[in-house]
Amino acid sequence: MTLAVTIGLLLGIAINPLLGRSKPPRWWVSDALCVHHYEGAWHDPNAPYYGGLQMDWNFAHSYGGWILRHHGTPDHWRPATQLLVAWRGWKDRGWYPWPNTARACGLL
């Protein structure tokens, strides 16, 4: 257990694992919403791709592990959370997890 978590527990403060994480810039959100336009609904539960950016389990686990463990697959997440996890993946892999829709949006 980290010192911050220990102190937080002693003080009764809930530690949010998303604090301190960078949020996506507006220009990126605009591009991601274009990708979303060609993907599923935000609450799409149909495996193997979930949510509004059609994340598979491995992608959701790699870039949103805590969220996946505590809230289930992306179709259970708020759209802002789906965008945050997609942003994390984009920083590592670019638009390649969404090749067809990214091409349709002129991103590849």
mmCIF file of N, CA and C in Angstrom, residues 9-101:
data_model
loop_
_atom_site.group_PDB
_atom_site.id
_atom_site.type_symbol
_atom_site.label_atom_id
_atom_site.label_comp_id
_atom_site.label_asym_id
_atom_site.label_seq_id
_atom_site.Cartn_x
_atom_site.Cartn_y
_atom_site.Cartn_z
ATOM 1 N N LEU A 9 -6.539 6.616 3.839
ATOM 2 C CA LEU A 9 -7.392 5.734 4.624
ATOM 3 C C LEU A 9 -7.449 6.169 6.080
ATOM 4 N N LEU A 10 -6.303 6.587 6.629
ATOM 5 C CA LEU A 10 -6.280 7.044 8.012
ATOM 6 C C LEU A 10 -7.121 8.299 8.210
ATOM 7 N N LEU A 11 -7.123 9.154 7.209
ATOM 8 C CA LEU A 11 -7.884 10.397 7.301
ATOM 9 C C LEU A 11 -9.323 10.226 6.827
ATOM 10 N N GLY A 12 -9.642 9.052 6.316
ATOM 11 C CA GLY A 12 -11.003 8.810 5.825
ATOM 12 C C GLY A 12 -11.279 9.461 4.488
ATOM 13 N N ILE A 13 -10.239 9.713 3.729
ATOM 14 C CA ILE A 13 -10.378 10.354 2.424
ATOM 15 C C ILE A 13 -10.379 9.273 1.353
ATOM 16 N N ALA A 14 -11.348 9.324 0.480
ATOM 17 C CA ALA A 14 -11.383 8.366 -0.629
ATOM 18 C C ALA A 14 -10.349 8.783 -1.660
ATOM 19 N N ILE A 15 -9.508 7.863 -2.056
ATOM 20 C CA ILE A 15 -8.497 8.133 -3.068
ATOM 21 C C ILE A 15 -9.057 7.712 -4.427
ATOM 22 N N ASN A 16 -9.161 8.648 -5.329
ATOM 23 C CA ASN A 16 -9.666 8.377 -6.663
ATOM 24 C C ASN A 16 -8.484 8.004 -7.557
ATOM 25 N N PRO A 17 -8.489 6.813 -8.147
ATOM 26 C CA PRO A 17 -7.361 6.399 -8.972
ATOM 27 C C PRO A 17 -7.220 7.197 -10.260
ATOM 28 N N LEU A 18 -8.223 8.000 -10.617
ATOM 29 C CA LEU A 18 -8.122 8.800 -11.834
ATOM 30 C C LEU A 18 -7.525 10.180 -11.582
ATOM 31 N N LEU A 19 -7.369 10.562 -10.311
ATOM 32 C CA LEU A 19 -6.807 11.881 -10.021
ATOM 33 C C LEU A 19 -5.387 11.964 -10.548
ATOM 34 N N GLY A 20 -5.044 13.106 -11.050
ATOM 35 C CA GLY A 20 -3.694 13.302 -11.539
ATOM 36 C C GLY A 20 -3.467 12.761 -12.946
ATOM 37 N N ARG A 21 -4.448 12.154 -13.534
ATOM 38 C CA ARG A 21 -4.307 11.643 -14.889
ATOM 39 C C ARG A 21 -4.714 12.741 -15.854
ATOM 40 N N SER A 22 -3.970 12.856 -16.930
ATOM 41 C CA SER A 22 -4.291 13.912 -17.890
ATOM 42 C C SER A 22 -5.584 13.584 -18.615
ATOM 43 N N LYS A 23 -6.362 14.604 -18.856
ATOM 44 C CA LYS A 23 -7.589 14.405 -19.616
ATOM 45 C C LYS A 23 -7.317 14.784 -21.065
ATOM 46 N N PRO A 24 -8.116 14.245 -21.981
ATOM 47 C CA PRO A 24 -7.873 14.515 -23.396
ATOM 48 C C PRO A 24 -8.145 15.971 -23.757
ATOM 49 N N PRO A 25 -7.336 16.528 -24.656
ATOM 50 C CA PRO A 25 -7.590 17.901 -25.119
ATOM 51 C C PRO A 25 -8.812 17.949 -26.027
ATOM 52 N N ARG A 26 -9.379 19.123 -26.147
ATOM 53 C CA ARG A 26 -10.613 19.288 -26.934
ATOM 54 C C ARG A 26 -10.462 18.858 -28.388
ATOM 55 N N TRP A 27 -9.316 19.166 -29.011
ATOM 56 C CA TRP A 27 -9.135 18.778 -30.414
ATOM 57 C C TRP A 27 -9.203 17.263 -30.557
ATOM 58 N N TRP A 28 -8.667 16.526 -29.557
ATOM 59 C CA TRP A 28 -8.696 15.070 -29.618
ATOM 60 C C TRP A 28 -10.122 14.553 -29.410
ATOM 61 N N VAL A 29 -10.842 15.146 -28.469
ATOM 62 C CA VAL A 29 -12.228 14.727 -28.210
ATOM 63 C C VAL A 29 -13.056 14.904 -29.481
ATOM 64 N N SER A 30 -12.863 15.994 -30.200
ATOM 65 C CA SER A 30 -13.580 16.224 -31.453
ATOM 66 C C SER A 30 -13.295 15.099 -32.448
ATOM 67 N N ASP A 31 -12.025 14.710 -32.576
ATOM 68 C CA ASP A 31 -11.669 13.605 -33.469
ATOM 69 C C ASP A 31 -12.270 12.290 -32.974
ATOM 70 N N ALA A 32 -12.223 12.060 -31.660
ATOM 71 C CA ALA A 32 -12.773 10.826 -31.091
ATOM 72 C C ALA A 32 -14.281 10.749 -31.283
ATOM 73 N N LEU A 33 -14.955 11.880 -31.217
ATOM 74 C CA LEU A 33 -16.409 11.883 -31.441
ATOM 75 C C LEU A 33 -16.746 11.562 -32.888
ATOM 76 N N CYS A 34 -15.854 11.946 -33.813
ATOM 77 C CA CYS A 34 -16.046 11.536 -35.202
ATOM 78 C C CYS A 34 -15.930 10.015 -35.298
ATOM 79 N N VAL A 35 -14.914 9.435 -34.661
ATOM 80 C CA VAL A 35 -14.758 7.981 -34.649
ATOM 81 C C VAL A 35 -16.001 7.341 -34.025
ATOM 82 N N HIS A 36 -16.444 7.880 -32.907
ATOM 83 C CA HIS A 36 -17.636 7.357 -32.239
ATOM 84 C C HIS A 36 -18.854 7.364 -33.169
ATOM 85 N N HIS A 37 -18.971 8.378 -33.993
ATOM 86 C CA HIS A 37 -20.103 8.499 -34.920
ATOM 87 C C HIS A 37 -20.248 7.241 -35.783
ATOM 88 N N TYR A 38 -19.132 6.617 -36.127
ATOM 89 C CA TYR A 38 -19.145 5.427 -36.971
ATOM 90 C C TYR A 38 -19.075 4.128 -36.168
ATOM 91 N N GLU A 39 -18.948 4.233 -34.851
ATOM 92 C CA GLU A 39 -18.850 3.055 -33.987
ATOM 93 C C GLU A 39 -20.203 2.796 -33.337
ATOM 94 N N GLY A 40 -20.231 2.111 -32.189
ATOM 95 C CA GLY A 40 -21.484 1.744 -31.533
ATOM 96 C C GLY A 40 -22.026 2.832 -30.627
ATOM 97 N N ALA A 41 -23.187 2.544 -30.034
ATOM 98 C CA ALA A 41 -23.781 3.438 -29.034
ATOM 99 C C ALA A 41 -22.936 3.395 -27.769
ATOM 100 N N TRP A 42 -22.995 4.441 -26.972
ATOM 101 C CA TRP A 42 -22.198 4.501 -25.746
ATOM 102 C C TRP A 42 -22.461 3.302 -24.831
ATOM 103 N N HIS A 43 -23.655 2.765 -24.867
ATOM 104 C CA HIS A 43 -24.007 1.645 -23.986
ATOM 105 C C HIS A 43 -24.161 0.332 -24.749
ATOM 106 N N ASP A 44 -23.468 0.198 -25.879
ATOM 107 C CA ASP A 44 -23.535 -1.027 -26.686
ATOM 108 C C ASP A 44 -22.910 -2.197 -25.918
ATOM 109 N N PRO A 45 -23.721 -3.220 -25.549
ATOM 110 C CA PRO A 45 -23.223 -4.331 -24.745
ATOM 111 C C PRO A 45 -22.792 -5.549 -25.556
ATOM 112 N N ASN A 46 -22.754 -5.443 -26.868
ATOM 113 C CA ASN A 46 -22.527 -6.617 -27.709
ATOM 114 C C ASN A 46 -21.045 -6.959 -27.836
ATOM 115 N N ALA A 47 -20.677 -8.100 -27.249
ATOM 116 C CA ALA A 47 -19.299 -8.580 -27.302
ATOM 117 C C ALA A 47 -18.923 -8.906 -28.744
ATOM 118 N N PRO A 48 -17.690 -8.828 -29.124
ATOM 119 C CA PRO A 48 -16.527 -8.606 -28.265
ATOM 120 C C PRO A 48 -16.123 -7.145 -28.126
ATOM 121 N N TYR A 49 -16.906 -6.228 -28.705
ATOM 122 C CA TYR A 49 -16.584 -4.805 -28.631
ATOM 123 C C TYR A 49 -17.685 -4.086 -27.864
ATOM 124 N N TYR A 50 -17.287 -3.233 -26.930
ATOM 125 C CA TYR A 50 -18.243 -2.613 -26.019
ATOM 126 C C TYR A 50 -18.187 -1.095 -26.085
ATOM 127 N N GLY A 51 -19.340 -0.476 -25.885
ATOM 128 C CA GLY A 51 -19.406 0.965 -25.729
ATOM 129 C C GLY A 51 -19.293 1.746 -27.021
ATOM 130 N N GLY A 52 -19.199 3.059 -26.842
ATOM 131 C CA GLY A 52 -19.238 3.991 -27.953
ATOM 132 C C GLY A 52 -17.995 4.062 -28.790
ATOM 133 N N LEU A 53 -16.911 3.491 -28.310
ATOM 134 C CA LEU A 53 -15.689 3.438 -29.103
ATOM 135 C C LEU A 53 -15.270 1.992 -29.354
ATOM 136 N N GLN A 54 -16.220 1.075 -29.126
ATOM 137 C CA GLN A 54 -16.052 -0.334 -29.452
ATOM 138 C C GLN A 54 -14.724 -0.909 -28.968
ATOM 139 N N MET A 55 -14.482 -0.771 -27.669
ATOM 140 C CA MET A 55 -13.265 -1.310 -27.065
ATOM 141 C C MET A 55 -13.453 -2.790 -26.768
ATOM 142 N N ASP A 56 -12.432 -3.590 -27.093
ATOM 143 C CA ASP A 56 -12.502 -4.989 -26.683
ATOM 144 C C ASP A 56 -11.958 -5.106 -25.252
ATOM 145 N N TRP A 57 -12.102 -6.303 -24.681
ATOM 146 C CA TRP A 57 -11.721 -6.503 -23.284
ATOM 147 C C TRP A 57 -10.238 -6.197 -23.065
ATOM 148 N N ASN A 58 -9.369 -6.626 -23.982
ATOM 149 C CA ASN A 58 -7.927 -6.400 -23.815
ATOM 150 C C ASN A 58 -7.583 -4.915 -23.822
ATOM 151 N N PHE A 59 -8.197 -4.147 -24.710
ATOM 152 C CA PHE A 59 -7.961 -2.707 -24.757
ATOM 153 C C PHE A 59 -8.436 -2.059 -23.456
ATOM 154 N N ALA A 60 -9.661 -2.427 -23.032
ATOM 155 C CA ALA A 60 -10.214 -1.865 -21.794
ATOM 156 C C ALA A 60 -9.341 -2.222 -20.600
ATOM 157 N N HIS A 61 -8.819 -3.432 -20.572
ATOM 158 C CA HIS A 61 -7.947 -3.867 -19.472
ATOM 159 C C HIS A 61 -6.616 -3.124 -19.502
ATOM 160 N N SER A 62 -6.037 -2.969 -20.679
ATOM 161 C CA SER A 62 -4.729 -2.319 -20.801
ATOM 162 C C SER A 62 -4.752 -0.848 -20.416
ATOM 163 N N TYR A 63 -5.813 -0.142 -20.784
ATOM 164 C CA TYR A 63 -5.837 1.307 -20.596
ATOM 165 C C TYR A 63 -6.848 1.779 -19.558
ATOM 166 N N GLY A 64 -7.628 0.877 -19.031
ATOM 167 C CA GLY A 64 -8.598 1.246 -18.003
ATOM 168 C C GLY A 64 -8.822 0.109 -17.020
ATOM 169 N N GLY A 65 -7.744 -0.555 -16.625
ATOM 170 C CA GLY A 65 -7.842 -1.746 -15.791
ATOM 171 C C GLY A 65 -8.655 -1.570 -14.517
ATOM 172 N N TRP A 66 -8.385 -0.506 -13.773
ATOM 173 C CA TRP A 66 -9.115 -0.261 -12.519
ATOM 174 C C TRP A 66 -10.599 -0.069 -12.814
ATOM 175 N N ILE A 67 -10.882 0.690 -13.847
ATOM 176 C CA ILE A 67 -12.268 0.973 -14.209
ATOM 177 C C ILE A 67 -12.967 -0.317 -14.633
ATOM 178 N N LEU A 68 -12.291 -1.133 -15.429
ATOM 179 C CA LEU A 68 -12.854 -2.405 -15.867
ATOM 180 C C LEU A 68 -13.150 -3.306 -14.670
ATOM 181 N N ARG A 69 -12.213 -3.396 -13.733
ATOM 182 C CA ARG A 69 -12.410 -4.243 -12.557
ATOM 183 C C ARG A 69 -13.554 -3.768 -11.672
ATOM 184 N N HIS A 70 -13.751 -2.460 -11.563
ATOM 185 C CA HIS A 70 -14.744 -1.923 -10.642
ATOM 186 C C HIS A 70 -16.096 -1.581 -11.286
ATOM 187 N N HIS A 71 -16.130 -1.422 -12.602
ATOM 188 C CA HIS A 71 -17.376 -1.008 -13.253
ATOM 189 C C HIS A 71 -17.794 -1.901 -14.415
ATOM 190 N N GLY A 72 -17.020 -2.918 -14.711
ATOM 191 C CA GLY A 72 -17.372 -3.804 -15.816
ATOM 192 C C GLY A 72 -16.891 -3.274 -17.160
ATOM 193 N N THR A 73 -17.430 -3.827 -18.202
ATOM 194 C CA THR A 73 -17.011 -3.477 -19.561
ATOM 195 C C THR A 73 -17.421 -2.043 -19.924
ATOM 196 N N PRO A 74 -16.799 -1.486 -20.971
ATOM 197 C CA PRO A 74 -17.033 -0.079 -21.315
ATOM 198 C C PRO A 74 -18.489 0.331 -21.521
ATOM 199 N N ASP A 75 -19.368 -0.594 -21.867
ATOM 200 C CA ASP A 75 -20.775 -0.226 -22.040
ATOM 201 C C ASP A 75 -21.422 0.219 -20.726
ATOM 202 N N HIS A 76 -20.762 -0.036 -19.599
ATOM 203 C CA HIS A 76 -21.252 0.406 -18.296
ATOM 204 C C HIS A 76 -20.626 1.727 -17.850
ATOM 205 N N TRP A 77 -19.692 2.235 -18.615
ATOM 206 C CA TRP A 77 -18.975 3.466 -18.256
ATOM 207 C C TRP A 77 -19.678 4.682 -18.846
ATOM 208 N N ARG A 78 -19.492 5.820 -18.180
ATOM 209 C CA ARG A 78 -19.970 7.081 -18.750
ATOM 210 C C ARG A 78 -19.182 7.368 -20.031
ATOM 211 N N PRO A 79 -19.770 8.095 -20.970
ATOM 212 C CA PRO A 79 -19.023 8.452 -22.181
ATOM 213 C C PRO A 79 -17.696 9.147 -21.881
ATOM 214 N N ALA A 80 -17.658 10.024 -20.876
ATOM 215 C CA ALA A 80 -16.399 10.710 -20.541
ATOM 216 C C ALA A 80 -15.336 9.712 -20.110
ATOM 217 N N THR A 81 -15.719 8.667 -19.413
ATOM 218 C CA THR A 81 -14.765 7.646 -18.987
ATOM 219 C C THR A 81 -14.281 6.843 -20.186
ATOM 220 N N GLN A 82 -15.187 6.526 -21.091
ATOM 221 C CA GLN A 82 -14.784 5.820 -22.306
ATOM 222 C C GLN A 82 -13.785 6.661 -23.103
ATOM 223 N N LEU A 83 -14.038 7.954 -23.174
ATOM 224 C CA LEU A 83 -13.114 8.839 -23.889
ATOM 225 C C LEU A 83 -11.758 8.902 -23.190
ATOM 226 N N LEU A 84 -11.748 8.939 -21.863
ATOM 227 C CA LEU A 84 -10.485 8.976 -21.120
ATOM 228 C C LEU A 84 -9.666 7.718 -21.389
ATOM 229 N N VAL A 85 -10.304 6.561 -21.350
ATOM 230 C CA VAL A 85 -9.586 5.307 -21.603
ATOM 231 C C VAL A 85 -9.112 5.250 -23.058
ATOM 232 N N ALA A 86 -9.936 5.691 -23.980
ATOM 233 C CA ALA A 86 -9.524 5.731 -25.388
ATOM 234 C C ALA A 86 -8.340 6.677 -25.580
ATOM 235 N N TRP A 87 -8.332 7.798 -24.873
ATOM 236 C CA TRP A 87 -7.222 8.757 -24.929
ATOM 237 C C TRP A 87 -5.925 8.097 -24.477
ATOM 238 N N ARG A 88 -6.001 7.347 -23.381
ATOM 239 C CA ARG A 88 -4.814 6.628 -22.897
ATOM 240 C C ARG A 88 -4.306 5.655 -23.963
ATOM 241 N N GLY A 89 -5.238 4.937 -24.587
ATOM 242 C CA GLY A 89 -4.838 4.013 -25.643
ATOM 243 C C GLY A 89 -4.287 4.734 -26.857
ATOM 244 N N TRP A 90 -4.904 5.851 -27.212
ATOM 245 C CA TRP A 90 -4.449 6.633 -28.363
ATOM 246 C C TRP A 90 -3.024 7.138 -28.157
ATOM 247 N N LYS A 91 -2.703 7.548 -26.932
ATOM 248 C CA LYS A 91 -1.347 8.043 -26.658
ATOM 249 C C LYS A 91 -0.310 6.947 -26.884
ATOM 250 N N ASP A 92 -0.704 5.706 -26.744
ATOM 251 C CA ASP A 92 0.203 4.574 -26.932
ATOM 252 C C ASP A 92 0.153 4.019 -28.353
ATOM 253 N N ARG A 93 -1.041 3.975 -28.956
ATOM 254 C CA ARG A 93 -1.235 3.269 -30.228
ATOM 255 C C ARG A 93 -1.778 4.120 -31.366
ATOM 256 N N GLY A 94 -2.041 5.392 -31.112
ATOM 257 C CA GLY A 94 -2.618 6.234 -32.158
ATOM 258 C C GLY A 94 -4.037 5.792 -32.483
ATOM 259 N N TRP A 95 -4.473 6.075 -33.704
ATOM 260 C CA TRP A 95 -5.836 5.742 -34.120
ATOM 261 C C TRP A 95 -5.944 4.313 -34.655
ATOM 262 N N TYR A 96 -4.866 3.540 -34.615
ATOM 263 C CA TYR A 96 -4.876 2.204 -35.215
ATOM 264 C C TYR A 96 -5.853 1.212 -34.595
ATOM 265 N N PRO A 97 -6.278 1.344 -33.333
ATOM 266 C CA PRO A 97 -7.325 0.439 -32.848
ATOM 267 C C PRO A 97 -8.681 0.649 -33.549
ATOM 268 N N TRP A 98 -8.842 1.771 -34.247
ATOM 269 C CA TRP A 98 -10.081 2.086 -34.972
ATOM 270 C C TRP A 98 -9.747 2.372 -36.438
ATOM 271 N N PRO A 99 -9.160 1.428 -37.156
ATOM 272 C CA PRO A 99 -8.618 1.747 -38.490
ATOM 273 C C PRO A 99 -9.646 2.219 -39.508
ATOM 274 N N ASN A 100 -10.779 1.562 -39.589
ATOM 275 C CA ASN A 100 -11.762 1.934 -40.617
ATOM 276 C C ASN A 100 -12.425 3.265 -40.301
ATOM 277 N N THR A 101 -12.856 3.428 -39.048
ATOM 278 C CA THR A 101 -13.539 4.676 -38.703
ATOM 279 C C THR A 101 -12.570 5.841 -38.647
#
